[in-house]
């Protein structure tokens, strides 16, 4: 018990490892979406073509990023030991519900943990989200998120366009409206 | 924001080390020394092999949090940080050192990756309002530590340099 408590304490005190309370100025570089108001904590991140990867999800299904062409993609990196990831997960679940009828895919990537840890974590926080397993952590390192959690927005042509810094309140109208505007502009 | 109950329970059982906080007009930096048992517990809970934990228990861990309170970019570059003990330089081992060390020990890739996520980045551009942190690892010493850190500022690092320093750091030890 003491050991578990200690571990939990460390989860909290080591939050410095994650981006926790990032309050980031919005990006301002111009692109096709320049007239869309970018909500707090999201910045333009035009780094070109999204690097493809192939990973398995917790059901053992193989997934390749290139399969998502034609959709906006919300690519989310997380780990169970990252406190802000835990806090943000219910908001990602609500986002998936709000966007379920849209050409919008949420792709979660767990960083360097095993299947049991991922499954246990997702069950414990009661979210119905699948996740890809970056078992050795190499896909995450190739994508170079600034910290955990980090989310990228990829357009239907497969180009990375935005980066969300730290955990965000995705269920809030400002974020959902922003995403829906992106989709509308792409149609 | 956090569940307070387990936090309070554990505080009763563990040594609490207060952070050393340095503030300037542009930024805030907090340094929190971690005891060997704190770090060993964290890594053990993440399934790290004993060989890694044994190495890490010998080190001096200081968690560093940096908050950019200015309205321009601030650039972290750990090569612009110097640590010293009683006037003598103390070498900080960087990511490349640890990467090689774990590779030489043939440690699992996923543990190597998680370990790297617990370190503060070697370089990072802090956006206005951004808070980011991670661990710095130094050789253990029972004497007080000094640090001097210099940061570039501005979109293209053309702004004024910020230098902070403190001689109040130390390596935390577990209570006997």
mmCIF file of C-alpha atoms in Angstrom:
data_model
loop_
_atom_site.group_PDB
_atom_site.id
_atom_site.type_symbol
_atom_site.label_atom_id
_atom_site.label_comp_id
_atom_site.label_asym_id
_atom_site.label_seq_id
_atom_site.Cartn_x
_atom_site.Cartn_y
_atom_site.Cartn_z
ATOM 1 C CA UNK A 1 0.000 0.000 0.000
ATOM 2 C CA UNK A 2 2.785 2.335 0.968
ATOM 3 C CA UNK A 3 4.532 1.523 -2.265
ATOM 4 C CA UNK A 4 1.414 2.293 -4.286
ATOM 5 C CA UNK A 5 0.886 5.532 -2.434
ATOM 6 C CA UNK A 6 4.454 6.492 -3.079
ATOM 7 C CA UNK A 7 4.055 5.749 -6.735
ATOM 8 C CA UNK A 8 0.890 7.841 -6.887
ATOM 9 C CA UNK A 9 2.636 10.689 -5.127
ATOM 10 C CA UNK A 10 5.384 10.524 -7.660
ATOM 11 C CA UNK A 11 2.873 10.625 -10.446
ATOM 12 C CA UNK A 12 1.838 13.948 -9.035
ATOM 13 C CA UNK A 13 5.177 15.425 -8.152
ATOM 14 C CA UNK A 14 6.686 14.420 -11.442
ATOM 15 C CA UNK A 15 4.091 16.315 -13.379
ATOM 16 C CA UNK A 16 6.901 18.566 -14.387
ATOM 17 C CA UNK A 17 7.725 15.944 -16.961
ATOM 18 C CA UNK A 18 4.540 16.673 -18.753
ATOM 19 C CA UNK A 19 3.163 19.839 -20.158
ATOM 20 C CA UNK A 20 0.685 20.615 -17.453
ATOM 21 C CA UNK A 21 -0.553 24.128 -17.389
ATOM 22 C CA UNK A 22 0.667 25.386 -20.684
ATOM 23 C CA UNK A 23 -0.923 28.694 -21.478
ATOM 24 C CA UNK A 24 0.322 29.267 -24.918
ATOM 25 C CA UNK A 25 -0.071 32.275 -27.086
ATOM 26 C CA UNK A 26 -1.900 31.415 -30.266
ATOM 27 C CA UNK A 27 0.049 30.999 -33.433
ATOM 28 C CA UNK A 28 -0.218 33.661 -36.042
ATOM 29 C CA UNK A 29 1.394 32.364 -39.195
ATOM 30 C CA UNK A 30 -0.791 32.552 -42.239
ATOM 31 C CA UNK A 31 -2.275 29.609 -44.121
ATOM 32 C CA UNK A 32 -5.540 28.621 -45.720
ATOM 33 C CA UNK A 33 -7.114 28.630 -42.262
ATOM 34 C CA UNK A 34 -5.831 32.047 -41.285
ATOM 35 C CA UNK A 35 -9.337 33.453 -40.930
ATOM 36 C CA UNK A 36 -10.311 30.793 -38.402
ATOM 37 C CA UNK A 37 -9.877 31.867 -34.798
ATOM 38 C CA UNK A 38 -7.345 29.517 -33.232
ATOM 39 C CA UNK A 39 -8.306 28.734 -29.647
ATOM 40 C CA UNK A 40 -6.079 29.077 -26.631
ATOM 41 C CA UNK A 41 -3.227 26.574 -26.434
ATOM 42 C CA UNK A 42 -3.205 25.635 -30.115
ATOM 43 C CA UNK A 43 -0.629 26.949 -32.525
ATOM 44 C CA UNK A 44 -0.041 26.761 -36.237
ATOM 45 C CA UNK A 45 2.481 24.065 -36.921
ATOM 46 C CA UNK A 46 3.168 23.811 -40.611
ATOM 47 C CA UNK A 47 5.848 21.166 -40.830
ATOM 48 C CA UNK A 48 4.713 19.551 -44.043
ATOM 49 C CA UNK A 49 3.724 15.989 -44.734
ATOM 50 C CA UNK A 50 2.812 13.848 -41.740
ATOM 51 C CA UNK A 51 5.311 11.088 -41.205
ATOM 52 C CA UNK A 52 3.633 7.730 -41.776
ATOM 53 C CA UNK A 53 3.799 4.963 -39.194
ATOM 54 C CA UNK A 54 2.363 1.541 -38.649
ATOM 55 C CA UNK A 55 1.272 0.421 -35.171
ATOM 56 C CA UNK A 56 -1.119 -2.042 -33.595
ATOM 57 C CA UNK A 57 -4.012 -1.012 -31.389
ATOM 58 C CA UNK A 58 -4.992 -2.708 -28.123
ATOM 59 C CA UNK A 59 -7.216 -5.114 -30.069
ATOM 60 C CA UNK A 60 -4.275 -6.206 -32.177
ATOM 61 C CA UNK A 61 -5.475 -4.417 -35.322
ATOM 62 C CA UNK A 62 -2.798 -2.904 -37.521
ATOM 63 C CA UNK A 63 -3.118 0.802 -38.344
ATOM 64 C CA UNK A 64 -1.241 3.055 -40.747
ATOM 65 C CA UNK A 65 -1.540 6.834 -40.609
ATOM 66 C CA UNK A 66 -1.712 7.060 -44.403
ATOM 67 C CA UNK A 67 -5.086 5.249 -44.234
ATOM 68 C CA UNK A 68 -6.654 8.422 -42.857
ATOM 69 C CA UNK A 69 -6.388 10.554 -46.011
ATOM 70 C CA UNK A 70 -9.565 12.469 -46.670
ATOM 71 C CA UNK A 71 -10.154 13.090 -42.955
ATOM 72 C CA UNK A 72 -8.868 15.618 -40.477
ATOM 73 C CA UNK A 73 -6.863 13.657 -37.926
ATOM 74 C CA UNK A 74 -6.393 14.427 -34.247
ATOM 75 C CA UNK A 75 -3.153 12.616 -33.392
ATOM 76 C CA UNK A 76 -2.711 12.414 -29.650
ATOM 77 C CA UNK A 77 0.359 11.209 -27.719
ATOM 78 C CA UNK A 78 -0.104 10.129 -24.114
ATOM 79 C CA UNK A 79 1.164 7.920 -21.274
ATOM 80 C CA UNK A 80 -0.606 6.579 -18.186
ATOM 81 C CA UNK A 81 2.005 8.018 -15.809
ATOM 82 C CA UNK A 82 1.444 11.538 -17.147
ATOM 83 C CA UNK A 83 -1.001 13.356 -14.857
ATOM 84 C CA UNK A 84 -2.187 15.923 -17.416
ATOM 85 C CA UNK A 85 -2.828 13.055 -19.881
ATOM 86 C CA UNK A 86 -5.123 11.451 -17.326
ATOM 87 C CA UNK A 87 -6.943 14.730 -16.745
ATOM 88 C CA UNK A 88 -7.372 15.398 -20.445
ATOM 89 C CA UNK A 89 -8.638 11.965 -21.477
ATOM 90 C CA UNK A 90 -12.340 12.508 -20.611
ATOM 91 C CA UNK A 91 -12.270 15.666 -22.749
ATOM 92 C CA UNK A 92 -10.884 13.667 -25.663
ATOM 93 C CA UNK A 93 -13.695 11.147 -25.174
ATOM 94 C CA UNK A 94 -16.268 13.965 -25.311
ATOM 95 C CA UNK A 95 -14.583 15.367 -28.380
ATOM 96 C CA UNK A 96 -14.873 11.997 -30.116
ATOM 97 C CA UNK A 97 -18.598 11.937 -29.308
ATOM 98 C CA UNK A 98 -19.116 15.480 -30.569
ATOM 99 C CA UNK A 99 -17.273 14.747 -33.827
ATOM 100 C CA UNK A 100 -18.484 11.217 -34.516
ATOM 101 C CA UNK A 101 -20.504 12.194 -37.573
ATOM 102 C CA UNK A 102 -17.709 14.235 -39.104
ATOM 103 C CA UNK A 103 -14.798 13.348 -41.366
ATOM 104 C CA UNK A 104 -12.600 13.491 -38.321
ATOM 105 C CA UNK A 105 -10.551 10.728 -36.748
ATOM 106 C CA UNK A 106 -9.033 10.644 -33.302
ATOM 107 C CA UNK A 107 -5.847 8.589 -33.231
ATOM 108 C CA UNK A 108 -4.360 7.973 -29.803
ATOM 109 C CA UNK A 109 -0.802 6.768 -29.381
ATOM 110 C CA UNK A 110 0.397 5.467 -26.056
ATOM 111 C CA UNK A 111 4.087 6.019 -25.476
ATOM 112 C CA UNK A 112 6.214 3.028 -24.494
ATOM 113 C CA UNK A 113 3.838 1.155 -22.217
ATOM 114 C CA UNK A 114 2.525 -2.380 -22.436
ATOM 115 C CA UNK A 115 -0.937 -3.593 -23.391
ATOM 116 C CA UNK A 116 -1.978 -4.420 -19.815
ATOM 117 C CA UNK A 117 -1.040 -0.976 -18.538
ATOM 118 C CA UNK A 118 -2.921 0.744 -21.348
ATOM 119 C CA UNK A 119 -6.018 -1.420 -21.012
ATOM 120 C CA UNK A 120 -6.102 -1.041 -17.243
ATOM 121 C CA UNK A 121 -5.670 2.726 -17.487
ATOM 122 C CA UNK A 122 -8.395 3.263 -20.087
ATOM 123 C CA UNK A 123 -10.789 1.061 -18.125
ATOM 124 C CA UNK A 124 -10.014 2.815 -14.855
ATOM 125 C CA UNK A 125 -10.816 6.254 -16.190
ATOM 126 C CA UNK A 126 -13.886 4.911 -17.957
ATOM 127 C CA UNK A 127 -13.291 6.112 -21.487
ATOM 128 C CA UNK A 128 -14.201 4.198 -24.622
ATOM 129 C CA UNK A 129 -11.192 5.140 -26.660
ATOM 130 C CA UNK A 130 -8.933 2.724 -28.427
ATOM 131 C CA UNK A 131 -5.242 3.459 -28.540
ATOM 132 C CA UNK A 132 -2.334 2.497 -30.665
ATOM 133 C CA UNK A 133 0.632 1.035 -28.849
ATOM 134 C CA UNK A 134 4.016 2.557 -29.531
ATOM 135 C CA UNK A 135 5.613 -0.213 -27.535
ATOM 136 C CA UNK A 136 9.231 0.821 -27.947
ATOM 137 C CA UNK A 137 8.468 4.572 -28.024
ATOM 138 C CA UNK A 138 10.160 5.111 -31.364
ATOM 139 C CA UNK A 139 7.159 6.527 -33.249
ATOM 140 C CA UNK A 140 6.634 9.069 -30.484
ATOM 141 C CA UNK A 141 10.276 10.080 -30.584
ATOM 142 C CA UNK A 142 10.137 10.431 -34.372
ATOM 143 C CA UNK A 143 7.153 12.786 -34.067
ATOM 144 C CA UNK A 144 8.955 14.879 -31.432
ATOM 145 C CA UNK A 145 6.046 16.102 -29.312
ATOM 146 C CA UNK A 146 7.146 18.922 -26.977
ATOM 147 C CA UNK A 147 5.986 16.838 -24.036
ATOM 148 C CA UNK A 148 3.098 14.624 -22.988
ATOM 149 C CA UNK A 149 0.293 15.068 -23.733
ATOM 150 C CA UNK A 150 0.610 16.612 -27.162
ATOM 151 C CA UNK A 151 -1.892 16.570 -30.018
ATOM 152 C CA UNK A 152 -1.348 17.303 -33.692
ATOM 153 C CA UNK A 153 -3.987 18.199 -36.251
ATOM 154 C CA UNK A 154 -3.407 16.770 -39.722
ATOM 155 C CA UNK A 155 -5.444 17.908 -42.699
ATOM 156 C CA UNK A 156 -7.152 15.591 -45.231
ATOM 157 C CA UNK A 157 -4.145 15.912 -47.557
ATOM 158 C CA UNK A 158 -1.914 14.447 -44.856
ATOM 159 C CA UNK A 159 -0.164 17.672 -43.834
ATOM 160 C CA UNK A 160 0.466 18.592 -40.219
ATOM 161 C CA UNK A 161 -1.199 21.969 -39.613
ATOM 162 C CA UNK A 162 -1.583 22.572 -35.867
ATOM 163 C CA UNK A 163 -0.128 21.477 -32.555
ATOM 164 C CA UNK A 164 -1.937 21.589 -29.231
ATOM 165 C CA UNK A 165 0.351 22.277 -26.306
ATOM 166 C CA UNK A 166 -0.468 20.251 -23.219
ATOM 167 C CA UNK A 167 -3.901 19.151 -22.084
ATOM 168 C CA UNK A 168 -6.807 21.131 -23.492
ATOM 169 C CA UNK A 169 -10.509 21.262 -22.709
ATOM 170 C CA UNK A 170 -11.551 19.723 -25.997
ATOM 171 C CA UNK A 171 -15.201 19.459 -25.041
ATOM 172 C CA UNK A 172 -15.515 23.247 -24.833
ATOM 173 C CA UNK A 173 -17.370 24.960 -27.710
ATOM 174 C CA UNK A 174 -14.335 27.047 -28.698
ATOM 175 C CA UNK A 175 -12.392 23.899 -29.568
ATOM 176 C CA UNK A 176 -15.229 21.983 -31.175
ATOM 177 C CA UNK A 177 -16.248 25.022 -33.234
ATOM 178 C CA UNK A 178 -12.652 25.490 -34.305
ATOM 179 C CA UNK A 179 -12.416 21.886 -35.481
ATOM 180 C CA UNK A 180 -15.754 22.057 -37.254
ATOM 181 C CA UNK A 181 -14.637 25.219 -39.021
ATOM 182 C CA UNK A 182 -11.533 23.433 -40.225
ATOM 183 C CA UNK A 183 -13.666 20.645 -41.614
ATOM 184 C CA UNK A 184 -16.054 23.076 -43.242
ATOM 185 C CA UNK A 185 -13.224 24.933 -44.914
ATOM 186 C CA UNK A 186 -11.827 21.673 -46.284
ATOM 187 C CA UNK A 187 -15.135 20.697 -47.932
ATOM 188 C CA UNK B 1 -7.102 19.834 -9.751
ATOM 189 C CA UNK B 2 -5.535 16.896 -7.917
ATOM 190 C CA UNK B 3 -6.888 14.296 -5.547
ATOM 191 C CA UNK B 4 -5.531 15.527 -2.242
ATOM 192 C CA UNK B 5 -6.061 12.447 -0.074
ATOM 193 C CA UNK B 6 -3.290 10.218 -1.413
ATOM 194 C CA UNK B 7 -1.007 13.225 -1.600
ATOM 195 C CA UNK B 8 -1.464 13.956 2.097
ATOM 196 C CA UNK B 9 -1.032 10.307 3.043
ATOM 197 C CA UNK B 10 2.245 10.088 1.252
ATOM 198 C CA UNK B 11 3.573 13.399 2.459
ATOM 199 C CA UNK B 12 3.303 11.974 5.953
ATOM 200 C CA UNK B 13 5.610 9.146 4.919
ATOM 201 C CA UNK B 14 8.149 10.918 2.804
ATOM 202 C CA UNK B 15 10.644 13.667 3.186
ATOM 203 C CA UNK B 16 9.274 16.849 1.667
ATOM 204 C CA UNK B 17 11.820 19.054 -0.033
ATOM 205 C CA UNK B 18 10.814 22.603 -0.751
ATOM 206 C CA UNK B 19 11.644 23.880 -4.216
ATOM 207 C CA UNK B 20 14.175 26.630 -4.769
ATOM 208 C CA UNK B 21 12.417 29.273 -6.849
ATOM 209 C CA UNK B 22 14.175 31.901 -8.935
ATOM 210 C CA UNK B 23 12.126 34.671 -10.543
ATOM 211 C CA UNK B 24 13.053 37.348 -13.030
ATOM 212 C CA UNK B 25 10.860 39.829 -14.861
ATOM 213 C CA UNK B 26 10.625 37.332 -17.749
ATOM 214 C CA UNK B 27 10.525 33.885 -16.198
ATOM 215 C CA UNK B 28 10.205 31.668 -13.157
ATOM 216 C CA UNK B 29 12.350 28.599 -12.535
ATOM 217 C CA UNK B 30 11.801 26.134 -9.743
ATOM 218 C CA UNK B 31 14.312 23.497 -8.714
ATOM 219 C CA UNK B 32 13.079 20.569 -6.635
ATOM 220 C CA UNK B 33 15.660 18.041 -5.418
ATOM 221 C CA UNK B 34 14.361 14.429 -5.395
ATOM 222 C CA UNK B 35 15.575 11.762 -3.026
ATOM 223 C CA UNK B 36 16.967 8.445 -4.319
ATOM 224 C CA UNK B 37 13.957 6.566 -2.944
ATOM 225 C CA UNK B 38 11.510 8.924 -4.627
ATOM 226 C CA UNK B 39 13.143 8.330 -7.982
ATOM 227 C CA UNK B 40 13.584 4.599 -7.448
ATOM 228 C CA UNK B 41 9.891 4.279 -6.547
ATOM 229 C CA UNK B 42 8.823 6.166 -9.637
ATOM 230 C CA UNK B 43 10.921 4.050 -11.963
ATOM 231 C CA UNK B 44 10.042 0.820 -10.197
ATOM 232 C CA UNK B 45 6.352 1.611 -10.610
ATOM 233 C CA UNK B 46 7.017 2.037 -14.336
ATOM 234 C CA UNK B 47 8.596 -1.429 -14.468
ATOM 235 C CA UNK B 48 12.187 -0.317 -14.878
ATOM 236 C CA UNK B 49 14.762 -3.111 -14.515
ATOM 237 C CA UNK B 50 16.746 -3.266 -11.301
ATOM 238 C CA UNK B 51 19.969 -2.541 -13.195
ATOM 239 C CA UNK B 52 18.602 0.833 -14.321
ATOM 240 C CA UNK B 53 17.226 1.672 -10.909
ATOM 241 C CA UNK B 54 20.506 0.798 -9.231
ATOM 242 C CA UNK B 55 22.336 3.222 -11.494
ATOM 243 C CA UNK B 56 19.734 5.958 -11.050
ATOM 244 C CA UNK B 57 19.734 5.660 -7.260
ATOM 245 C CA UNK B 58 23.364 6.784 -7.266
ATOM 246 C CA UNK B 59 22.536 10.067 -9.043
ATOM 247 C CA UNK B 60 21.391 13.476 -7.909
ATOM 248 C CA UNK B 61 17.974 14.289 -9.405
ATOM 249 C CA UNK B 62 16.653 17.814 -9.522
ATOM 250 C CA UNK B 63 13.275 18.461 -11.143
ATOM 251 C CA UNK B 64 13.291 21.780 -12.962
ATOM 252 C CA UNK B 65 10.170 23.678 -13.979
ATOM 253 C CA UNK B 66 10.408 26.723 -16.215
ATOM 254 C CA UNK B 67 7.597 29.181 -16.816
ATOM 255 C CA UNK B 68 7.880 31.872 -19.446
ATOM 256 C CA UNK B 69 6.121 34.900 -17.975
ATOM 257 C CA UNK B 70 7.248 37.247 -20.741
ATOM 258 C CA UNK B 71 5.567 38.058 -24.021
ATOM 259 C CA UNK B 72 8.356 36.700 -26.189
ATOM 260 C CA UNK B 73 10.039 33.362 -26.768
ATOM 261 C CA UNK B 74 12.632 32.192 -24.277
ATOM 262 C CA UNK B 75 15.152 29.610 -25.436
ATOM 263 C CA UNK B 76 16.343 26.855 -23.152
ATOM 264 C CA UNK B 77 19.722 25.405 -24.037
ATOM 265 C CA UNK B 78 21.216 23.266 -21.296
ATOM 266 C CA UNK B 79 24.675 23.699 -22.774
ATOM 267 C CA UNK B 80 24.395 27.277 -21.463
ATOM 268 C CA UNK B 81 23.956 26.019 -17.890
ATOM 269 C CA UNK B 82 26.896 25.499 -15.546
ATOM 270 C CA UNK B 83 26.830 23.666 -12.236
ATOM 271 C CA UNK B 84 29.514 23.884 -9.589
ATOM 272 C CA UNK B 85 30.342 22.743 -6.082
ATOM 273 C CA UNK B 86 32.595 24.973 -3.979
ATOM 274 C CA UNK B 87 33.803 26.708 -7.114
ATOM 275 C CA UNK B 88 34.608 23.506 -9.005
ATOM 276 C CA UNK B 89 32.616 22.625 -12.119
ATOM 277 C CA UNK B 90 30.214 19.710 -11.874
ATOM 278 C CA UNK B 91 29.517 17.929 -15.140
ATOM 279 C CA UNK B 92 25.892 17.249 -15.990
ATOM 280 C CA UNK B 93 25.429 14.107 -18.051
ATOM 281 C CA UNK B 94 23.187 14.768 -21.038
ATOM 282 C CA UNK B 95 20.715 12.653 -22.996
ATOM 283 C CA UNK B 96 23.359 11.275 -25.294
ATOM 284 C CA UNK B 97 25.341 10.014 -22.323
ATOM 285 C CA UNK B 98 22.312 8.248 -20.865
ATOM 286 C CA UNK B 99 21.259 6.871 -24.229
ATOM 287 C CA UNK B 100 24.663 5.285 -24.694
ATOM 288 C CA UNK B 101 24.770 4.026 -21.131
ATOM 289 C CA UNK B 102 21.408 2.264 -21.435
ATOM 290 C CA UNK B 103 22.322 0.900 -24.834
ATOM 291 C CA UNK B 104 25.594 -0.464 -23.485
ATOM 292 C CA UNK B 105 23.612 -2.157 -20.717
ATOM 293 C CA UNK B 106 21.115 -3.481 -23.311
ATOM 294 C CA UNK B 107 18.161 -2.046 -21.425
ATOM 295 C CA UNK B 108 14.663 -2.386 -22.953
ATOM 296 C CA UNK B 109 13.879 0.253 -25.567
ATOM 297 C CA UNK B 110 10.567 1.211 -23.999
ATOM 298 C CA UNK B 111 12.234 1.912 -20.646
ATOM 299 C CA UNK B 112 14.926 3.935 -22.376
ATOM 300 C CA UNK B 113 12.194 5.953 -24.068
ATOM 301 C CA UNK B 114 10.227 6.557 -20.862
ATOM 302 C CA UNK B 115 13.429 7.537 -19.106
ATOM 303 C CA UNK B 116 14.102 10.201 -21.738
ATOM 304 C CA UNK B 117 10.592 11.612 -21.240
ATOM 305 C CA UNK B 118 11.453 12.232 -17.599
ATOM 306 C CA UNK B 119 14.384 14.480 -18.528
ATOM 307 C CA UNK B 120 14.051 18.149 -19.300
ATOM 308 C CA UNK B 121 14.735 18.744 -23.023
ATOM 309 C CA UNK B 122 18.285 19.763 -23.908
ATOM 310 C CA UNK B 123 16.855 22.619 -25.966
ATOM 311 C CA UNK B 124 13.366 24.093 -26.186
ATOM 312 C CA UNK B 125 11.736 27.353 -27.223
ATOM 313 C CA UNK B 126 9.305 28.376 -24.497
ATOM 314 C CA UNK B 127 6.330 30.226 -25.876
ATOM 315 C CA UNK B 128 4.825 33.086 -23.856
ATOM 316 C CA UNK B 129 2.954 31.542 -20.948
ATOM 317 C CA UNK B 130 4.336 28.040 -21.484
ATOM 318 C CA UNK B 131 5.363 25.909 -18.530
ATOM 319 C CA UNK B 132 7.561 22.895 -19.132
ATOM 320 C CA UNK B 133 9.858 20.847 -17.007
ATOM 321 C CA UNK B 134 11.729 17.660 -16.341
ATOM 322 C CA UNK B 135 14.708 16.255 -14.516
ATOM 323 C CA UNK B 136 18.339 17.213 -14.520
ATOM 324 C CA UNK B 137 20.763 14.533 -13.386
ATOM 325 C CA UNK B 138 24.041 15.378 -11.699
ATOM 326 C CA UNK B 139 26.693 13.339 -9.903
ATOM 327 C CA UNK B 140 25.727 13.051 -6.253
ATOM 328 C CA UNK B 141 27.352 15.451 -3.821
ATOM 329 C CA UNK B 142 26.647 16.175 -0.171
ATOM 330 C CA UNK B 143 27.688 19.807 -0.585
ATOM 331 C CA UNK B 144 25.657 22.749 -1.813
ATOM 332 C CA UNK B 145 25.379 23.238 -5.556
ATOM 333 C CA UNK B 146 25.414 26.404 -7.610
ATOM 334 C CA UNK B 147 23.873 26.854 -11.033
ATOM 335 C CA UNK B 148 24.139 29.661 -13.550
ATOM 336 C CA UNK B 149 21.840 29.469 -16.548
ATOM 337 C CA UNK B 150 21.676 31.768 -19.543
ATOM 338 C CA UNK B 151 18.719 31.998 -21.913
ATOM 339 C CA UNK B 152 18.369 33.624 -25.309
ATOM 340 C CA UNK B 153 15.112 35.455 -26.000
ATOM 341 C CA UNK B 154 13.088 36.612 -28.995
ATOM 342 C CA UNK B 155 11.784 34.895 -32.090
ATOM 343 C CA UNK B 156 15.269 34.446 -33.553
ATOM 344 C CA UNK B 157 17.227 34.590 -30.297
ATOM 345 C CA UNK B 158 18.078 38.220 -31.034
ATOM 346 C CA UNK B 159 16.639 39.600 -27.777
ATOM 347 C CA UNK B 160 18.459 40.330 -24.574
ATOM 348 C CA UNK B 161 20.065 37.442 -22.691
ATOM 349 C CA UNK B 162 18.609 36.400 -19.366
ATOM 350 C CA UNK B 163 20.955 34.963 -16.758
ATOM 351 C CA UNK B 164 19.783 33.390 -13.527
ATOM 352 C CA UNK B 165 21.836 31.876 -10.756
ATOM 353 C CA UNK B 166 21.419 30.357 -7.337
ATOM 354 C CA UNK B 167 23.763 28.678 -4.884
ATOM 355 C CA UNK B 168 20.971 27.133 -2.835
ATOM 356 C CA UNK B 169 20.676 23.800 -4.637
ATOM 357 C CA UNK B 170 21.533 20.464 -3.097
ATOM 358 C CA UNK B 171 21.088 16.746 -3.650
ATOM 359 C CA UNK B 172 18.198 15.429 -1.568
ATOM 360 C CA UNK B 173 18.808 12.407 0.639
ATOM 361 C CA UNK B 174 16.321 10.032 2.165
ATOM 362 C CA UNK B 175 15.607 10.413 5.849
ATOM 363 C CA UNK B 176 17.560 7.890 7.942
#
